[in-house]
Tab-separated table of N, CA, C and O in Angstrom:
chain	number	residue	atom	x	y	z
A	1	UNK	N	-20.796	-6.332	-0.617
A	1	UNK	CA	-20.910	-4.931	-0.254
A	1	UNK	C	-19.675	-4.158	-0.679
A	1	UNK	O	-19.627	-3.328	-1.587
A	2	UNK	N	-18.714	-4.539	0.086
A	2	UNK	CA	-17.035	-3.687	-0.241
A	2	UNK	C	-16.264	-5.160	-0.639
A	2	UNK	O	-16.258	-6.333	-0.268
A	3	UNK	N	-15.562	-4.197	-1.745
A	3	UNK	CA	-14.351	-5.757	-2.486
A	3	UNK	C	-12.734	-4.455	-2.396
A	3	UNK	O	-12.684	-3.337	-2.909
A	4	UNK	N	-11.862	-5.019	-1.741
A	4	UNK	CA	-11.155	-4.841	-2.623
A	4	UNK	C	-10.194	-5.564	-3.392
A	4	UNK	O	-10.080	-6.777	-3.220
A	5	UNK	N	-9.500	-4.959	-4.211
A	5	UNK	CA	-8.695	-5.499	-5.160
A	5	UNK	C	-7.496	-5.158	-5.582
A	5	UNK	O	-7.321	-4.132	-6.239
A	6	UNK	N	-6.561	-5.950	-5.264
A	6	UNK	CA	-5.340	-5.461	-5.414
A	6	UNK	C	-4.940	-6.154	-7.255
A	6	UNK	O	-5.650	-6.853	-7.977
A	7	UNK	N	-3.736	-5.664	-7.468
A	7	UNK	CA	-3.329	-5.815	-8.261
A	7	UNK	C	-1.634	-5.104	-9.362
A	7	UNK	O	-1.528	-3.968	-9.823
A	8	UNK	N	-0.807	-6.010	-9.451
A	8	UNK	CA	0.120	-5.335	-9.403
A	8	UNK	C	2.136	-6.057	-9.505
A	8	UNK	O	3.250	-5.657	-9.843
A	9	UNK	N	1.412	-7.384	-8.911
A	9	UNK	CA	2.519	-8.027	-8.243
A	9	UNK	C	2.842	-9.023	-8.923
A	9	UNK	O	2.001	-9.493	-9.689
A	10	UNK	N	4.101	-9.592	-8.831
A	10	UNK	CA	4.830	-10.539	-9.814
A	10	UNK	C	6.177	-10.162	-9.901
A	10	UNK	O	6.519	-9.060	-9.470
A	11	UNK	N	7.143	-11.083	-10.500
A	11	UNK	CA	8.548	-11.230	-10.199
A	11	UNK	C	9.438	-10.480	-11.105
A	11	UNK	O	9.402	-10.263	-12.316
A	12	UNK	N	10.276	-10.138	-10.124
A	12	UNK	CA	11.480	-8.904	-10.423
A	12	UNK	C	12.462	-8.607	-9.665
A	12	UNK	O	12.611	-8.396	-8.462
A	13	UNK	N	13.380	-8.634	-10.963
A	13	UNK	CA	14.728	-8.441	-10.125
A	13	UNK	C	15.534	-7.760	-9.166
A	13	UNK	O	15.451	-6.537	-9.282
A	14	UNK	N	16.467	-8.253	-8.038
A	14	UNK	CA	17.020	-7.535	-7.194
A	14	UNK	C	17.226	-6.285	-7.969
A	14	UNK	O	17.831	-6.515	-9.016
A	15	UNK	N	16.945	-5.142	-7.808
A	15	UNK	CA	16.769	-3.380	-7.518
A	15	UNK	C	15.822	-3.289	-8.910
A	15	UNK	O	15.979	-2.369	-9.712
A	16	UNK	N	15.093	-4.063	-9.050
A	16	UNK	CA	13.960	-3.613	-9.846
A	16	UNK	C	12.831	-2.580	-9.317
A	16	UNK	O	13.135	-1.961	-8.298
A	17	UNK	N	11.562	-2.323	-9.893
A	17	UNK	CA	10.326	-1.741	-9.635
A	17	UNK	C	9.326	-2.533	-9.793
A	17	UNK	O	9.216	-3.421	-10.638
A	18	UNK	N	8.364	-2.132	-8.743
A	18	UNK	CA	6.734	-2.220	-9.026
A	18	UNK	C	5.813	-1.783	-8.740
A	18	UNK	O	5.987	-1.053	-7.764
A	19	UNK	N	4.701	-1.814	-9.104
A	19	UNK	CA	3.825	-0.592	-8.972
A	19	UNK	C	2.819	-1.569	-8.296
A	19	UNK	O	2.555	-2.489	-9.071
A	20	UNK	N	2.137	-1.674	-7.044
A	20	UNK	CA	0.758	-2.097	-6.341
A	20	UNK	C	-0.386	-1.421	-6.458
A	20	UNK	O	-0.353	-0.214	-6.216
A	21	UNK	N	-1.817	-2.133	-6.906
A	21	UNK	CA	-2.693	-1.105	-7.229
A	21	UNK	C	-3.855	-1.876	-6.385
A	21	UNK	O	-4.031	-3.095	-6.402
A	22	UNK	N	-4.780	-0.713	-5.478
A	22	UNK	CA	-5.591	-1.480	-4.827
A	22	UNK	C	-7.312	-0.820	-5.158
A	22	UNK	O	-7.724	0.286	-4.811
A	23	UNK	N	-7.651	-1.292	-5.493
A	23	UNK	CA	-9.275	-0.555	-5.513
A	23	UNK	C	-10.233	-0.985	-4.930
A	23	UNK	O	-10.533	-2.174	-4.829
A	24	UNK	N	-10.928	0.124	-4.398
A	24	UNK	CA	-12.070	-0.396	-3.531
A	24	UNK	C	-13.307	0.013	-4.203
A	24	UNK	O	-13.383	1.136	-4.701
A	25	UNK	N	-14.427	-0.941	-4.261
A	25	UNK	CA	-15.419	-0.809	-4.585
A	25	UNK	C	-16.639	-1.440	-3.776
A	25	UNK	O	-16.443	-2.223	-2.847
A	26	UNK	N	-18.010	-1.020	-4.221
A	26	UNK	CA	-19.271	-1.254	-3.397
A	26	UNK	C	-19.714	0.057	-3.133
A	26	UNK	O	-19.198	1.111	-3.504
A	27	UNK	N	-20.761	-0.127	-2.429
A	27	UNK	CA	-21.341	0.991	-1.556
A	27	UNK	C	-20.595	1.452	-0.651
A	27	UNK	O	-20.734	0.880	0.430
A	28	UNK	N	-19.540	2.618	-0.692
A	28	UNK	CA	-18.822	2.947	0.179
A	28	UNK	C	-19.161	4.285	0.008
A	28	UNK	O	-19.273	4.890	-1.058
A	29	UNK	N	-19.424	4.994	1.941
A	29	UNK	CA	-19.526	6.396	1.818
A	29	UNK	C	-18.287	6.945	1.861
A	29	UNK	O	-18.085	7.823	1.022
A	30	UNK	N	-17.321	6.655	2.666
A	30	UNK	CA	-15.937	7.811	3.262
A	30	UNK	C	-15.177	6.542	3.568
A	30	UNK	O	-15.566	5.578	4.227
A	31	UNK	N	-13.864	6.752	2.881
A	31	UNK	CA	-12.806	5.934	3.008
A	31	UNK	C	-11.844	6.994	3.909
A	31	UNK	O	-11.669	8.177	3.615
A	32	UNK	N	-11.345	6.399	4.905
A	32	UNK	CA	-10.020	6.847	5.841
A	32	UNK	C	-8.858	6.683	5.371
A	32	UNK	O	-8.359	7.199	4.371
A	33	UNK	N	-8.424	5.961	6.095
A	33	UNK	CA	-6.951	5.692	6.060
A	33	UNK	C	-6.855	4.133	5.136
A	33	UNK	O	-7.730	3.311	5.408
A	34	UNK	N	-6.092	3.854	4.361
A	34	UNK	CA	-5.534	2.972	3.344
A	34	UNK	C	-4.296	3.181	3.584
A	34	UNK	O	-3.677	4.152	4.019
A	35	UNK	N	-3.834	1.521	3.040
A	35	UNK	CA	-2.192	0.886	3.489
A	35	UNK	C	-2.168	-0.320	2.877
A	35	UNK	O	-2.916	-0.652	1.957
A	36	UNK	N	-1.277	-1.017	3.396
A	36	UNK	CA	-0.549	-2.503	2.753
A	36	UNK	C	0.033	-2.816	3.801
A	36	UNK	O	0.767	-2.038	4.412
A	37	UNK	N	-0.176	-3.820	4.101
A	37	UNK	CA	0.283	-5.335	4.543
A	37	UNK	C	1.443	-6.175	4.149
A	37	UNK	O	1.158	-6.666	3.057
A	38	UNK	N	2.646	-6.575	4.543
A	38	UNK	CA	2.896	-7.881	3.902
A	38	UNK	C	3.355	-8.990	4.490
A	38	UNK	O	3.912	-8.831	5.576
A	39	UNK	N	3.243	-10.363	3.944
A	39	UNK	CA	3.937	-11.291	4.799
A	39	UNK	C	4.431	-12.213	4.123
A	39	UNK	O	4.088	-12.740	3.064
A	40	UNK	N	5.853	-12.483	5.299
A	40	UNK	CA	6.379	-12.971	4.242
A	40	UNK	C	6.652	-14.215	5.070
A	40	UNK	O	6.816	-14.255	6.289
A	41	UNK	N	6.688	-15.872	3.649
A	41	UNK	CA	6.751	-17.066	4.645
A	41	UNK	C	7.474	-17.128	6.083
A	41	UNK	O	8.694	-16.979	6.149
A	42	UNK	N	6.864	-17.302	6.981
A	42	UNK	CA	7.401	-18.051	8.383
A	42	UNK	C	7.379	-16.918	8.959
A	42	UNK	O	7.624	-17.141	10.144
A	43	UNK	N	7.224	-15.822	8.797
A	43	UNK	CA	7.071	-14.033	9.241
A	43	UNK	C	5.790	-13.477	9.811
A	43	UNK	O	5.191	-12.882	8.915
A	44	UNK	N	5.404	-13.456	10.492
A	44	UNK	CA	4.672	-12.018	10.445
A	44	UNK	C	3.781	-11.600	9.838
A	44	UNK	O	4.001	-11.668	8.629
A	45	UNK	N	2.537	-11.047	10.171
A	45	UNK	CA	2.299	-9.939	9.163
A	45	UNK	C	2.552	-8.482	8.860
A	45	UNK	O	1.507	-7.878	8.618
A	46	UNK	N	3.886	-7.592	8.796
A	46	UNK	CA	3.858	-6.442	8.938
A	46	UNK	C	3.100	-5.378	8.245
A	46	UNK	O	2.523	-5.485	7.163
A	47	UNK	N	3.185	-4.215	9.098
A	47	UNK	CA	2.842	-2.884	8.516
A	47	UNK	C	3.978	-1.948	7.350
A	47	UNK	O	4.976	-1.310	7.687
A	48	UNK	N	3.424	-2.133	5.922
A	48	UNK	CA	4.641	-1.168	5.233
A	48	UNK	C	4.327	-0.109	5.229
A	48	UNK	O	5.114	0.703	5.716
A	49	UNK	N	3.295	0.274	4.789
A	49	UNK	CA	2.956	2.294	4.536
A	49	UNK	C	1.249	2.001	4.916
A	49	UNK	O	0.516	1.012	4.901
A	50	UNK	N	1.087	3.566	5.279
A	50	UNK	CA	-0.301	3.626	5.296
A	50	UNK	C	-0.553	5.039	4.871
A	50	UNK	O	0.405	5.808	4.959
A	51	UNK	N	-1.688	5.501	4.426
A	51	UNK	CA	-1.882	6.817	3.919
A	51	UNK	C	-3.508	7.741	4.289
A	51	UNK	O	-4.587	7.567	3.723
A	52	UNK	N	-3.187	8.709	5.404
A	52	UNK	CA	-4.698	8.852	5.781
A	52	UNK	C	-5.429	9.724	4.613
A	52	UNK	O	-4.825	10.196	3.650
A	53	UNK	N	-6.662	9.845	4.827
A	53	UNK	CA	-7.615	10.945	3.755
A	53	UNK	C	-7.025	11.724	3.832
A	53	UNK	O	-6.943	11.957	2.626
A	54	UNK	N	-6.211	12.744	4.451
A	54	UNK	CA	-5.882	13.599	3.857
A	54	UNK	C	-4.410	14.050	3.550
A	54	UNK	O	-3.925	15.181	3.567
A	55	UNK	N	-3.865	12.887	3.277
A	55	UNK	CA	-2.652	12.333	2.467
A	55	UNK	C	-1.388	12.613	3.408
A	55	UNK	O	-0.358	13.124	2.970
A	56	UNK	N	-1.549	12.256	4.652
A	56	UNK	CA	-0.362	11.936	5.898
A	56	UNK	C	0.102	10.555	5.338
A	56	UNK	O	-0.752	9.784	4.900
A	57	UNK	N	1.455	10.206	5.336
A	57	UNK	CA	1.510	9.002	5.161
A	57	UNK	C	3.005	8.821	6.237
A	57	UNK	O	3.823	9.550	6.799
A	58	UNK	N	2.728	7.459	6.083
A	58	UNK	CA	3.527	6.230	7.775
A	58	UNK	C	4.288	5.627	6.859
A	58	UNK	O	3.736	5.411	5.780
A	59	UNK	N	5.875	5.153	7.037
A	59	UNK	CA	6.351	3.985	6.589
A	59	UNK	C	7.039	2.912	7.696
A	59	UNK	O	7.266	3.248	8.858
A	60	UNK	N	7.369	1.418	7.098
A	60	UNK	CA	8.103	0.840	8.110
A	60	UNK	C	9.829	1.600	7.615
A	60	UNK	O	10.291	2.144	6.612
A	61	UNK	N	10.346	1.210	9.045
A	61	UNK	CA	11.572	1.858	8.374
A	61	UNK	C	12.310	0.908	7.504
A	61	UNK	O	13.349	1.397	7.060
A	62	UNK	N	12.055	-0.370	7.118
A	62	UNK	CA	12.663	-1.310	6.086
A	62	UNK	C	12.183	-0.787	4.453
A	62	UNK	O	12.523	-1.423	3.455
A	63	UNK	N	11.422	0.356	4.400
A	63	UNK	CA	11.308	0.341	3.264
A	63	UNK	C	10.891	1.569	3.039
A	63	UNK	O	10.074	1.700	2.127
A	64	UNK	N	11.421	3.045	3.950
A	64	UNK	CA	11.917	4.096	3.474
A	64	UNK	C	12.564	4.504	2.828
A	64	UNK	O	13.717	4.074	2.852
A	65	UNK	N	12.191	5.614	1.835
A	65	UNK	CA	12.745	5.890	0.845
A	65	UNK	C	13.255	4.920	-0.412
A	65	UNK	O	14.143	5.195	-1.220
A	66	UNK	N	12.693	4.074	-0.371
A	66	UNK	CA	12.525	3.244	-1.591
A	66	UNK	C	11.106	3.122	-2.040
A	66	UNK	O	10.765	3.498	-3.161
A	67	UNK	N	10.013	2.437	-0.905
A	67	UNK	CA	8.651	2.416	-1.439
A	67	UNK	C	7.788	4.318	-1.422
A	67	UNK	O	8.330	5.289	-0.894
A	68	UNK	N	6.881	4.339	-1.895
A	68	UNK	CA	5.738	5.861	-1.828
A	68	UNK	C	4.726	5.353	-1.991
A	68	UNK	O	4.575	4.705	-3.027
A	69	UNK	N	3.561	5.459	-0.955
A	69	UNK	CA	2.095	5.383	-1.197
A	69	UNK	C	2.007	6.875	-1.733
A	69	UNK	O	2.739	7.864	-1.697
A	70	UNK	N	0.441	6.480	-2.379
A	70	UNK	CA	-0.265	7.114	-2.632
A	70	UNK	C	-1.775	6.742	-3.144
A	70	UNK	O	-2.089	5.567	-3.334
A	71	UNK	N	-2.769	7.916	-3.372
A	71	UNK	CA	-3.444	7.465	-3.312
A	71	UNK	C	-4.622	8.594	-4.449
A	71	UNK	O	-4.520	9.818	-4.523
A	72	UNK	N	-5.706	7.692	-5.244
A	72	UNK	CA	-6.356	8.817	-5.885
A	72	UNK	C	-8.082	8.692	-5.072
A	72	UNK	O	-8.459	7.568	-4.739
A	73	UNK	N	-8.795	9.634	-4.878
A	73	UNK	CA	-9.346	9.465	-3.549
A	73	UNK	C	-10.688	9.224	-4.663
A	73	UNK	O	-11.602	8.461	-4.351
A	74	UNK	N	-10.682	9.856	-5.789
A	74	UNK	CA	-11.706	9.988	-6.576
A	74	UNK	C	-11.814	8.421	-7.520
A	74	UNK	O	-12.696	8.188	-8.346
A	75	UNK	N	-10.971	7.714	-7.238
A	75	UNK	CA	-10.745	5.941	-8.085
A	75	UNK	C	-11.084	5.107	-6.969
A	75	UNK	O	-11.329	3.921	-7.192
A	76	UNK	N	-11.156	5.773	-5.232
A	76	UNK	CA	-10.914	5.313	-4.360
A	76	UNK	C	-9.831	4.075	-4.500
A	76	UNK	O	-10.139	2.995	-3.996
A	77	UNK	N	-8.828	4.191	-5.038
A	77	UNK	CA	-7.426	3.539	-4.808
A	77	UNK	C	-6.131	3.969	-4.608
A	77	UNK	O	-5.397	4.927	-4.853
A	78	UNK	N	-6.136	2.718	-3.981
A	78	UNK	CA	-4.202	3.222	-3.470
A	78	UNK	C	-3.089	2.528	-3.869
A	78	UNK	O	-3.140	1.310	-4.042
A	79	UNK	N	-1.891	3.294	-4.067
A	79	UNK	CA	-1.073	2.673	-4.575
A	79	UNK	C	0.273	2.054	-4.299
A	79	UNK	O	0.181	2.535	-3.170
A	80	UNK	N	1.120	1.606	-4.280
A	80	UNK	CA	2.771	1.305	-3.569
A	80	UNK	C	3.127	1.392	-4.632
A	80	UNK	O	2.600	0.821	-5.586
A	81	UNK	N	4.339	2.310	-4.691
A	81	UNK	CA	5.717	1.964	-6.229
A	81	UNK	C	6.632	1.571	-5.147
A	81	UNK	O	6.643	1.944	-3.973
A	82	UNK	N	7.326	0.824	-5.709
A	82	UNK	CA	7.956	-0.032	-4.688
A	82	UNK	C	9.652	-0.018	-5.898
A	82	UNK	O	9.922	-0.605	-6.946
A	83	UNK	N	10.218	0.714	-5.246
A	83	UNK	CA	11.512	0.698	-6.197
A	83	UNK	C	12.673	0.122	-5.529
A	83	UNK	O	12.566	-0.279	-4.370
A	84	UNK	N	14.166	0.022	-6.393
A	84	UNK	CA	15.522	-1.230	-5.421
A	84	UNK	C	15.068	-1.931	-4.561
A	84	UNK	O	15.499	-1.928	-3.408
A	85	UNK	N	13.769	-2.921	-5.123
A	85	UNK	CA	13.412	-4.009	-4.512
A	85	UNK	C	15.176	-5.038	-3.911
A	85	UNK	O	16.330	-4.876	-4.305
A	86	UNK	N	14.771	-5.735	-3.171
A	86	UNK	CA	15.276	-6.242	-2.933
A	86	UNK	C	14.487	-7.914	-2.432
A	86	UNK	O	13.289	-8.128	-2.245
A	87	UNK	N	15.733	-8.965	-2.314
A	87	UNK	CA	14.976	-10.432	-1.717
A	87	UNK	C	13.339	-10.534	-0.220
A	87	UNK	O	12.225	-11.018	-0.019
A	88	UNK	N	14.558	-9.546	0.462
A	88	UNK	CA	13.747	-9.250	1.448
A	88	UNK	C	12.668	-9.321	1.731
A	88	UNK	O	12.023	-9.768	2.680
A	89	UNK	N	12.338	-8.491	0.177
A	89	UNK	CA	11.075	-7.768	-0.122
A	89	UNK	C	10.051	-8.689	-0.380
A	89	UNK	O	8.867	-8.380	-0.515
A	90	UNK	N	10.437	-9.642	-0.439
A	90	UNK	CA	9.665	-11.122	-1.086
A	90	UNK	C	8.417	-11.345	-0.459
A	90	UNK	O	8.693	-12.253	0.326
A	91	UNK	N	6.992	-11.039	-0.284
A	91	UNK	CA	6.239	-11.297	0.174
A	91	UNK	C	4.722	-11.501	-0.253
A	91	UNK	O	4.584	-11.453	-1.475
A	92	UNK	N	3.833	-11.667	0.290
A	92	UNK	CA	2.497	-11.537	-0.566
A	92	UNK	C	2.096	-10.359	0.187
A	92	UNK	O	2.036	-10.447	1.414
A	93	UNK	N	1.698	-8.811	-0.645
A	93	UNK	CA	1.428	-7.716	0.148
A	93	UNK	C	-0.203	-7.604	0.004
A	93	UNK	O	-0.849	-7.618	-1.044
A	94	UNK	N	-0.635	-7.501	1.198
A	94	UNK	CA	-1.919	-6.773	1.352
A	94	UNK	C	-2.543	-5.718	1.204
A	94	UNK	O	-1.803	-4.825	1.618
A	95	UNK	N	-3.496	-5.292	0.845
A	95	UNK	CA	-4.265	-3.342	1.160
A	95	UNK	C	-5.201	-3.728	2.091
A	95	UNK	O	-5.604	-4.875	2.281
A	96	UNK	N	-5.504	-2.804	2.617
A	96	UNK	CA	-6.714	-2.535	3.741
A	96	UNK	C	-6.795	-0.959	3.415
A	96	UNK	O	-5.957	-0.097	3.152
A	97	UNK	N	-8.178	-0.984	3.555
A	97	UNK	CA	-8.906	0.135	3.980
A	97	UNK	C	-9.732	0.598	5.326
A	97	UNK	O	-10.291	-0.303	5.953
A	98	UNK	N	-9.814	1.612	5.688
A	98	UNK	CA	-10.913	1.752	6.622
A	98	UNK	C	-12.219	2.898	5.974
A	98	UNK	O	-12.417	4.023	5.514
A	99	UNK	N	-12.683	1.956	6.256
A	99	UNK	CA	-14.298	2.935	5.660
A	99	UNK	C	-15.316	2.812	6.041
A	99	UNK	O	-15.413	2.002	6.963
A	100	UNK	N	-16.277	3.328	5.699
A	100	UNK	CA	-17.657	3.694	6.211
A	100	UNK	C	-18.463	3.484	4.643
A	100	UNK	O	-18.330	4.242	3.681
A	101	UNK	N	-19.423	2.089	4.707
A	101	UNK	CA	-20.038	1.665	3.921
A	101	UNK	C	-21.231	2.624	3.988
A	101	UNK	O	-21.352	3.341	4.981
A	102	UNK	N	-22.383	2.694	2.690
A	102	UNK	CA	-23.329	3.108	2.770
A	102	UNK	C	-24.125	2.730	3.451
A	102	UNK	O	-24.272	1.560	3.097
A	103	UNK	N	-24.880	2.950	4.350
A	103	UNK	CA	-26.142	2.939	5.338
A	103	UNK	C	-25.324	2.340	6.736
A	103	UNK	O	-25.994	1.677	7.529
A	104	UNK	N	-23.826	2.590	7.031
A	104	UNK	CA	-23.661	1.919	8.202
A	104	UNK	C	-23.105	3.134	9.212
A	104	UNK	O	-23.311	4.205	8.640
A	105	UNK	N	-22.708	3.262	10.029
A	105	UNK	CA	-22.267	4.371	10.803
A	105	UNK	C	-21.147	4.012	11.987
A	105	UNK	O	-20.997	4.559	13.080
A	106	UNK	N	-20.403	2.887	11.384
A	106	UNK	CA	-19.252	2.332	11.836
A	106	UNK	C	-18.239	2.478	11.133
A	106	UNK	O	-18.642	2.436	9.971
A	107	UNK	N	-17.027	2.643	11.147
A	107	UNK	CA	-15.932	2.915	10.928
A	107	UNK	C	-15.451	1.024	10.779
A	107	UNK	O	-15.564	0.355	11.806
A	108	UNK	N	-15.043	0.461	9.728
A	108	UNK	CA	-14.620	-0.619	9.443
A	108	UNK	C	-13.166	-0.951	8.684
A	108	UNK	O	-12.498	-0.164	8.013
A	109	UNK	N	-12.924	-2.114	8.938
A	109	UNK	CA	-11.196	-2.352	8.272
A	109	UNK	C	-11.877	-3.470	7.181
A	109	UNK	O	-12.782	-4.262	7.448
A	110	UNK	N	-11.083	-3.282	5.690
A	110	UNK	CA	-11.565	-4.496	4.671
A	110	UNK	C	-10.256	-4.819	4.427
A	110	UNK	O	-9.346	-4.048	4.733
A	111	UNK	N	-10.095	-5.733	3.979
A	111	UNK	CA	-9.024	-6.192	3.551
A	111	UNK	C	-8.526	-6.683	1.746
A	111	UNK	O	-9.494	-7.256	1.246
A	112	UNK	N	-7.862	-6.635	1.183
A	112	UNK	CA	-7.724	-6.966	-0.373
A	112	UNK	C	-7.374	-8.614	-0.338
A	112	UNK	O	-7.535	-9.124	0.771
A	113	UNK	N	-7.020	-9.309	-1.170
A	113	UNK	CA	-7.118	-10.851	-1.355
A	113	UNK	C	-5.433	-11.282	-1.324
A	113	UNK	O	-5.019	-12.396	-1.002
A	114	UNK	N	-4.681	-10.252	-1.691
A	114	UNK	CA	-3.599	-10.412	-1.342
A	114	UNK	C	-2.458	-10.325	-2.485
A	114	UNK	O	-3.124	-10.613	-3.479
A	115	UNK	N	-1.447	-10.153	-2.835
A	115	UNK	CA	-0.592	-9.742	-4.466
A	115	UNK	C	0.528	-10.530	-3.697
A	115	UNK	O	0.752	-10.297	-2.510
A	116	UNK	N	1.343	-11.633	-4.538
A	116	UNK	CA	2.746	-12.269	-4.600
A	116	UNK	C	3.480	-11.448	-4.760
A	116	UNK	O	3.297	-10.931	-5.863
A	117	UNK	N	4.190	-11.059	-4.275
A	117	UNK	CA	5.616	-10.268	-4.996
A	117	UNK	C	7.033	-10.805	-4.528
A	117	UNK	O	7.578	-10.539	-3.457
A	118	UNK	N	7.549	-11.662	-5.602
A	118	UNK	CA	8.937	-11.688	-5.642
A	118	UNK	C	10.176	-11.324	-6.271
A	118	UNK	O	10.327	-11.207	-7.487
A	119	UNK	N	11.094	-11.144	-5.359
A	119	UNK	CA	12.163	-10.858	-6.231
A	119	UNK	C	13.062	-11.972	-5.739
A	119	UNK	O	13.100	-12.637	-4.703
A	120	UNK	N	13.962	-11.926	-7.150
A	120	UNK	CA	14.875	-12.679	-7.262
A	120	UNK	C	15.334	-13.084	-8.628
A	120	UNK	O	14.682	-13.143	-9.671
A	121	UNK	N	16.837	-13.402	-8.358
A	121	UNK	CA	17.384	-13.219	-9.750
A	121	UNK	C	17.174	-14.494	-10.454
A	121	UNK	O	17.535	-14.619	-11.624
């Protein structure tokens, strides 16, 4: 029904860049709010950014003003540039969406398969 798909992630150096790309596809009527996930071994799963429909966006404070969601509503995807990465940063990041599939009238969370991202020198 709904896939999404991230794509984006792979290794780079302490204060490098990267760009996360997530797309959602299927029968989807109205997408909400979209974000990312990440976790990192022996950690957690935290919240990094999230971005509602009508382009409010949340960060954690570990990665203000370095990462920016965004989002193109018409590709239905979202994005992370993720800049002066750091080790930290080392995790496998997630997307989620919340949406409303065709013929359903529930408000639902999907999840993407998941993107590696490391840094390190």
């Amino acid at each position: 029904q709904v896939q999404l798909v991230e794509s984006g992630g792979g290794l780079v150096q302490p204060g490098g860049s990267l760009r996360l790309s997530c797309a959602a596809s299927g029968s989807i009527f109205r997408i909400n709010t979209m974000g990312w996930y990440r976790q990192a071994p022996g950690k957690q799963r935290e919240l990094v950014a999230h971005i509602t429909s009508g382009g409010s966006t949340n960060y954690a404070d570990s990665v203000k003003g370095r990462f920016t969601i965004s989002r193109d509503a018409a590709k239905n995807t979202v994005y992370l540039q993720m800049k002066s990465l750091q080790p930290e940063d080392t995790a496998v990041y997630y997307c989620y969406a919340f949406l409303i599939y065709s013929g359903s009238y529930s408000l639902s969370k999907y999840w993407g398969q998941g993107t590696q991202v490391t840094v390190s020198s």
